[in-house]
Amino acid sequence: MSTPQLTCHTRNLTRPLNVLAGPGAPSVSELAGAGVARISAGSSIAEAAYGLVRRAARELLTQGTTAALEGGYDYATLNALLLAEPTR
């Protein structure tokens, strides 16, 4: 749905509009500007991670390289993130 369409909906609704964001969606600032009350990534983050897994496995099997794995967290950083207190 386009930003102008979302703006039209938020102006005509009596309740807050929540949007599921994903590839091709307007940016967070555009959605907020359109009056969207809540923006969720839903399963999009997990789907992106599964895409990385597939690309990395395919690269390893076909090229024997691991460039697709660059940018990942080392175990110490990941454990620290998982054990950290929630922040806002």
Short mmCIF file of N, CA and C in Angstrom, two decimals:
data_model
loop_
_atom_site.label_atom_id
_atom_site.label_comp_id
_atom_site.label_asym_id
_atom_site.label_seq_id
_atom_site.Cartn_x
_atom_site.Cartn_y
_atom_site.Cartn_z
N MET A 1 0.85 -1.17 0.00
CA MET A 1 0.00 0.00 0.00
C MET A 1 0.90 1.24 0.00
N SER A 2 0.53 2.20 -0.74
CA SER A 2 1.34 3.42 -0.86
C SER A 2 1.15 4.33 0.36
N THR A 3 2.10 5.22 0.55
CA THR A 3 2.02 6.17 1.65
C THR A 3 0.77 7.05 1.54
N PRO A 4 0.42 7.57 0.36
CA PRO A 4 -0.82 8.36 0.27
C PRO A 4 -2.07 7.55 0.65
N GLN A 5 -2.10 6.28 0.27
CA GLN A 5 -3.25 5.44 0.65
C GLN A 5 -3.30 5.25 2.16
N LEU A 6 -2.13 5.03 2.79
CA LEU A 6 -2.10 4.89 4.24
C LEU A 6 -2.56 6.17 4.93
N THR A 7 -2.12 7.31 4.41
CA THR A 7 -2.54 8.59 4.97
C THR A 7 -4.06 8.74 4.90
N CYS A 8 -4.63 8.36 3.79
CA CYS A 8 -6.09 8.42 3.63
C CYS A 8 -6.78 7.54 4.68
N HIS A 9 -6.25 6.33 4.87
CA HIS A 9 -6.85 5.42 5.86
C HIS A 9 -6.73 5.98 7.27
N THR A 10 -5.55 6.48 7.63
CA THR A 10 -5.39 6.97 9.00
C THR A 10 -6.27 8.18 9.29
N ARG A 11 -6.55 8.97 8.28
CA ARG A 11 -7.43 10.13 8.46
C ARG A 11 -8.89 9.71 8.64
N ASN A 12 -9.26 8.58 8.03
CA ASN A 12 -10.66 8.16 8.04
C ASN A 12 -10.98 7.10 9.09
N LEU A 13 -9.97 6.54 9.73
CA LEU A 13 -10.21 5.52 10.75
C LEU A 13 -10.41 6.16 12.11
N THR A 14 -11.20 5.51 12.94
CA THR A 14 -11.39 6.01 14.31
C THR A 14 -10.46 5.29 15.28
N ARG A 15 -9.71 4.31 14.80
CA ARG A 15 -8.77 3.56 15.64
C ARG A 15 -7.37 3.64 15.04
N PRO A 16 -6.35 3.38 15.85
CA PRO A 16 -4.97 3.42 15.32
C PRO A 16 -4.75 2.37 14.23
N LEU A 17 -3.92 2.71 13.27
CA LEU A 17 -3.58 1.79 12.19
C LEU A 17 -2.21 1.20 12.45
N ASN A 18 -2.13 -0.12 12.47
CA ASN A 18 -0.88 -0.85 12.63
C ASN A 18 -0.48 -1.41 11.27
N VAL A 19 0.83 -1.40 10.97
CA VAL A 19 1.32 -1.86 9.67
C VAL A 19 2.41 -2.90 9.85
N LEU A 20 2.34 -3.94 9.05
CA LEU A 20 3.38 -4.96 9.00
C LEU A 20 4.36 -4.55 7.91
N ALA A 21 5.57 -4.16 8.30
CA ALA A 21 6.57 -3.69 7.35
C ALA A 21 7.41 -4.86 6.84
N GLY A 22 7.93 -4.69 5.66
CA GLY A 22 8.78 -5.70 5.05
C GLY A 22 9.40 -5.14 3.79
N PRO A 23 10.02 -6.00 3.01
CA PRO A 23 10.65 -5.53 1.78
C PRO A 23 9.66 -4.77 0.90
N GLY A 24 10.08 -3.60 0.45
CA GLY A 24 9.23 -2.79 -0.42
C GLY A 24 8.29 -1.86 0.31
N ALA A 25 8.22 -1.97 1.63
CA ALA A 25 7.32 -1.10 2.40
C ALA A 25 7.92 0.30 2.50
N PRO A 26 7.08 1.30 2.74
CA PRO A 26 7.61 2.64 2.99
C PRO A 26 8.52 2.63 4.22
N SER A 27 9.38 3.63 4.33
CA SER A 27 10.28 3.72 5.48
C SER A 27 9.48 4.01 6.75
N VAL A 28 10.13 3.79 7.90
CA VAL A 28 9.49 4.07 9.18
C VAL A 28 9.06 5.54 9.26
N SER A 29 9.91 6.45 8.80
CA SER A 29 9.54 7.87 8.87
C SER A 29 8.35 8.18 7.96
N GLU A 30 8.29 7.53 6.80
CA GLU A 30 7.14 7.73 5.90
C GLU A 30 5.86 7.17 6.53
N LEU A 31 5.96 6.00 7.15
CA LEU A 31 4.79 5.41 7.79
C LEU A 31 4.32 6.29 8.95
N ALA A 32 5.26 6.77 9.75
CA ALA A 32 4.90 7.66 10.86
C ALA A 32 4.26 8.93 10.34
N GLY A 33 4.81 9.48 9.26
CA GLY A 33 4.25 10.69 8.66
C GLY A 33 2.86 10.48 8.11
N ALA A 34 2.56 9.24 7.73
CA ALA A 34 1.23 8.91 7.22
C ALA A 34 0.23 8.67 8.35
N GLY A 35 0.73 8.69 9.60
CA GLY A 35 -0.16 8.53 10.74
C GLY A 35 -0.26 7.12 11.27
N VAL A 36 0.60 6.23 10.80
CA VAL A 36 0.58 4.86 11.29
C VAL A 36 0.99 4.86 12.76
N ALA A 37 0.22 4.15 13.58
CA ALA A 37 0.44 4.16 15.02
C ALA A 37 1.50 3.16 15.46
N ARG A 38 1.59 2.03 14.78
CA ARG A 38 2.52 0.97 15.19
C ARG A 38 3.06 0.29 13.95
N ILE A 39 4.37 0.04 13.95
CA ILE A 39 5.01 -0.62 12.82
C ILE A 39 5.69 -1.87 13.34
N SER A 40 5.42 -3.00 12.72
CA SER A 40 6.00 -4.26 13.14
C SER A 40 6.76 -4.90 11.98
N ALA A 41 7.85 -5.56 12.29
CA ALA A 41 8.61 -6.30 11.28
C ALA A 41 8.06 -7.71 11.12
N GLY A 42 7.24 -8.16 12.07
CA GLY A 42 6.66 -9.49 11.99
C GLY A 42 7.72 -10.54 11.77
N SER A 43 7.51 -11.40 10.79
CA SER A 43 8.47 -12.47 10.50
C SER A 43 9.53 -12.05 9.50
N SER A 44 9.51 -10.79 9.05
CA SER A 44 10.45 -10.34 8.02
C SER A 44 11.91 -10.49 8.43
N ILE A 45 12.23 -10.25 9.70
CA ILE A 45 13.61 -10.37 10.15
C ILE A 45 14.04 -11.83 10.10
N ALA A 46 13.20 -12.73 10.56
CA ALA A 46 13.52 -14.16 10.50
C ALA A 46 13.65 -14.63 9.05
N GLU A 47 12.76 -14.15 8.19
CA GLU A 47 12.83 -14.54 6.78
C GLU A 47 14.14 -14.07 6.15
N ALA A 48 14.60 -12.88 6.51
CA ALA A 48 15.88 -12.39 6.01
C ALA A 48 17.03 -13.26 6.51
N ALA A 49 16.95 -13.68 7.77
CA ALA A 49 17.99 -14.56 8.32
C ALA A 49 18.00 -15.90 7.59
N TYR A 50 16.83 -16.45 7.29
CA TYR A 50 16.77 -17.70 6.53
C TYR A 50 17.36 -17.52 5.14
N GLY A 51 17.15 -16.36 4.54
CA GLY A 51 17.74 -16.07 3.24
C GLY A 51 19.26 -16.07 3.32
N LEU A 52 19.82 -15.50 4.38
CA LEU A 52 21.26 -15.51 4.58
C LEU A 52 21.77 -16.93 4.74
N VAL A 53 21.06 -17.75 5.49
CA VAL A 53 21.46 -19.15 5.67
C VAL A 53 21.52 -19.85 4.32
N ARG A 54 20.52 -19.64 3.51
CA ARG A 54 20.50 -20.29 2.19
C ARG A 54 21.65 -19.80 1.30
N ARG A 55 21.88 -18.48 1.27
CA ARG A 55 22.98 -17.94 0.45
C ARG A 55 24.33 -18.45 0.93
N ALA A 56 24.53 -18.49 2.26
CA ALA A 56 25.80 -18.94 2.81
C ALA A 56 26.03 -20.43 2.52
N ALA A 57 25.00 -21.23 2.66
CA ALA A 57 25.14 -22.67 2.39
C ALA A 57 25.42 -22.91 0.91
N ARG A 58 24.69 -22.19 0.05
CA ARG A 58 24.91 -22.34 -1.38
C ARG A 58 26.34 -21.92 -1.76
N GLU A 59 26.80 -20.81 -1.20
CA GLU A 59 28.16 -20.35 -1.49
C GLU A 59 29.19 -21.38 -1.04
N LEU A 60 29.02 -21.92 0.16
CA LEU A 60 29.96 -22.90 0.68
C LEU A 60 29.98 -24.16 -0.18
N LEU A 61 28.81 -24.61 -0.59
CA LEU A 61 28.72 -25.84 -1.39
C LEU A 61 29.19 -25.65 -2.83
N THR A 62 28.93 -24.50 -3.42
CA THR A 62 29.25 -24.31 -4.83
C THR A 62 30.60 -23.67 -5.08
N GLN A 63 31.02 -22.77 -4.17
CA GLN A 63 32.27 -22.05 -4.38
C GLN A 63 33.35 -22.40 -3.36
N GLY A 64 32.93 -23.02 -2.27
CA GLY A 64 33.88 -23.37 -1.22
C GLY A 64 34.35 -22.19 -0.41
N THR A 65 33.62 -21.08 -0.46
CA THR A 65 33.99 -19.87 0.28
C THR A 65 32.92 -19.52 1.30
N THR A 66 33.26 -18.58 2.18
CA THR A 66 32.34 -18.21 3.26
C THR A 66 32.12 -16.70 3.37
N ALA A 67 32.26 -15.97 2.28
CA ALA A 67 32.10 -14.52 2.33
C ALA A 67 30.72 -14.10 2.82
N ALA A 68 29.70 -14.89 2.55
CA ALA A 68 28.34 -14.53 2.97
C ALA A 68 28.19 -14.50 4.48
N LEU A 69 29.13 -15.10 5.18
CA LEU A 69 29.06 -15.13 6.65
C LEU A 69 29.67 -13.91 7.31
N GLU A 70 30.27 -13.03 6.53
CA GLU A 70 30.89 -11.82 7.09
C GLU A 70 29.84 -10.94 7.77
N GLY A 71 30.24 -10.31 8.85
CA GLY A 71 29.35 -9.40 9.56
C GLY A 71 28.56 -10.06 10.66
N GLY A 72 28.73 -11.36 10.86
CA GLY A 72 28.01 -12.04 11.93
C GLY A 72 28.64 -11.75 13.28
N TYR A 73 27.94 -12.06 14.35
CA TYR A 73 28.45 -11.87 15.70
C TYR A 73 29.31 -13.04 16.11
N ASP A 74 30.38 -12.76 16.87
CA ASP A 74 31.13 -13.85 17.48
C ASP A 74 30.34 -14.33 18.70
N TYR A 75 30.71 -15.49 19.24
CA TYR A 75 29.94 -16.07 20.34
C TYR A 75 29.86 -15.16 21.56
N ALA A 76 30.97 -14.52 21.92
CA ALA A 76 30.98 -13.66 23.10
C ALA A 76 29.98 -12.51 22.95
N THR A 77 29.96 -11.87 21.78
CA THR A 77 29.04 -10.76 21.54
C THR A 77 27.59 -11.24 21.55
N LEU A 78 27.33 -12.35 20.89
CA LEU A 78 25.98 -12.89 20.84
C LEU A 78 25.48 -13.27 22.23
N ASN A 79 26.33 -13.94 23.02
CA ASN A 79 25.94 -14.30 24.39
C ASN A 79 25.66 -13.06 25.22
N ALA A 80 26.48 -12.02 25.07
CA ALA A 80 26.25 -10.79 25.82
C ALA A 80 24.92 -10.15 25.44
N LEU A 81 24.60 -10.18 24.16
CA LEU A 81 23.32 -9.62 23.71
C LEU A 81 22.14 -10.41 24.28
N LEU A 82 22.26 -11.72 24.27
CA LEU A 82 21.16 -12.55 24.76
C LEU A 82 20.98 -12.48 26.27
N LEU A 83 22.05 -12.18 26.98
CA LEU A 83 21.98 -12.10 28.43
C LEU A 83 21.72 -10.69 28.95
N ALA A 84 21.78 -9.71 28.08
CA ALA A 84 21.61 -8.31 28.50
C ALA A 84 20.18 -8.04 28.94
N GLU A 85 20.07 -7.13 29.87
CA GLU A 85 18.75 -6.67 30.31
C GLU A 85 18.08 -5.90 29.18
N PRO A 86 16.79 -6.05 29.00
CA PRO A 86 16.09 -5.28 27.96
C PRO A 86 16.24 -3.77 28.21
N THR A 87 16.41 -3.01 27.13
CA THR A 87 16.49 -1.56 27.23
C THR A 87 15.45 -0.94 26.33
N ARG A 88 15.14 0.29 26.59
CA ARG A 88 14.18 1.02 25.76
C ARG A 88 14.76 2.30 25.33
#
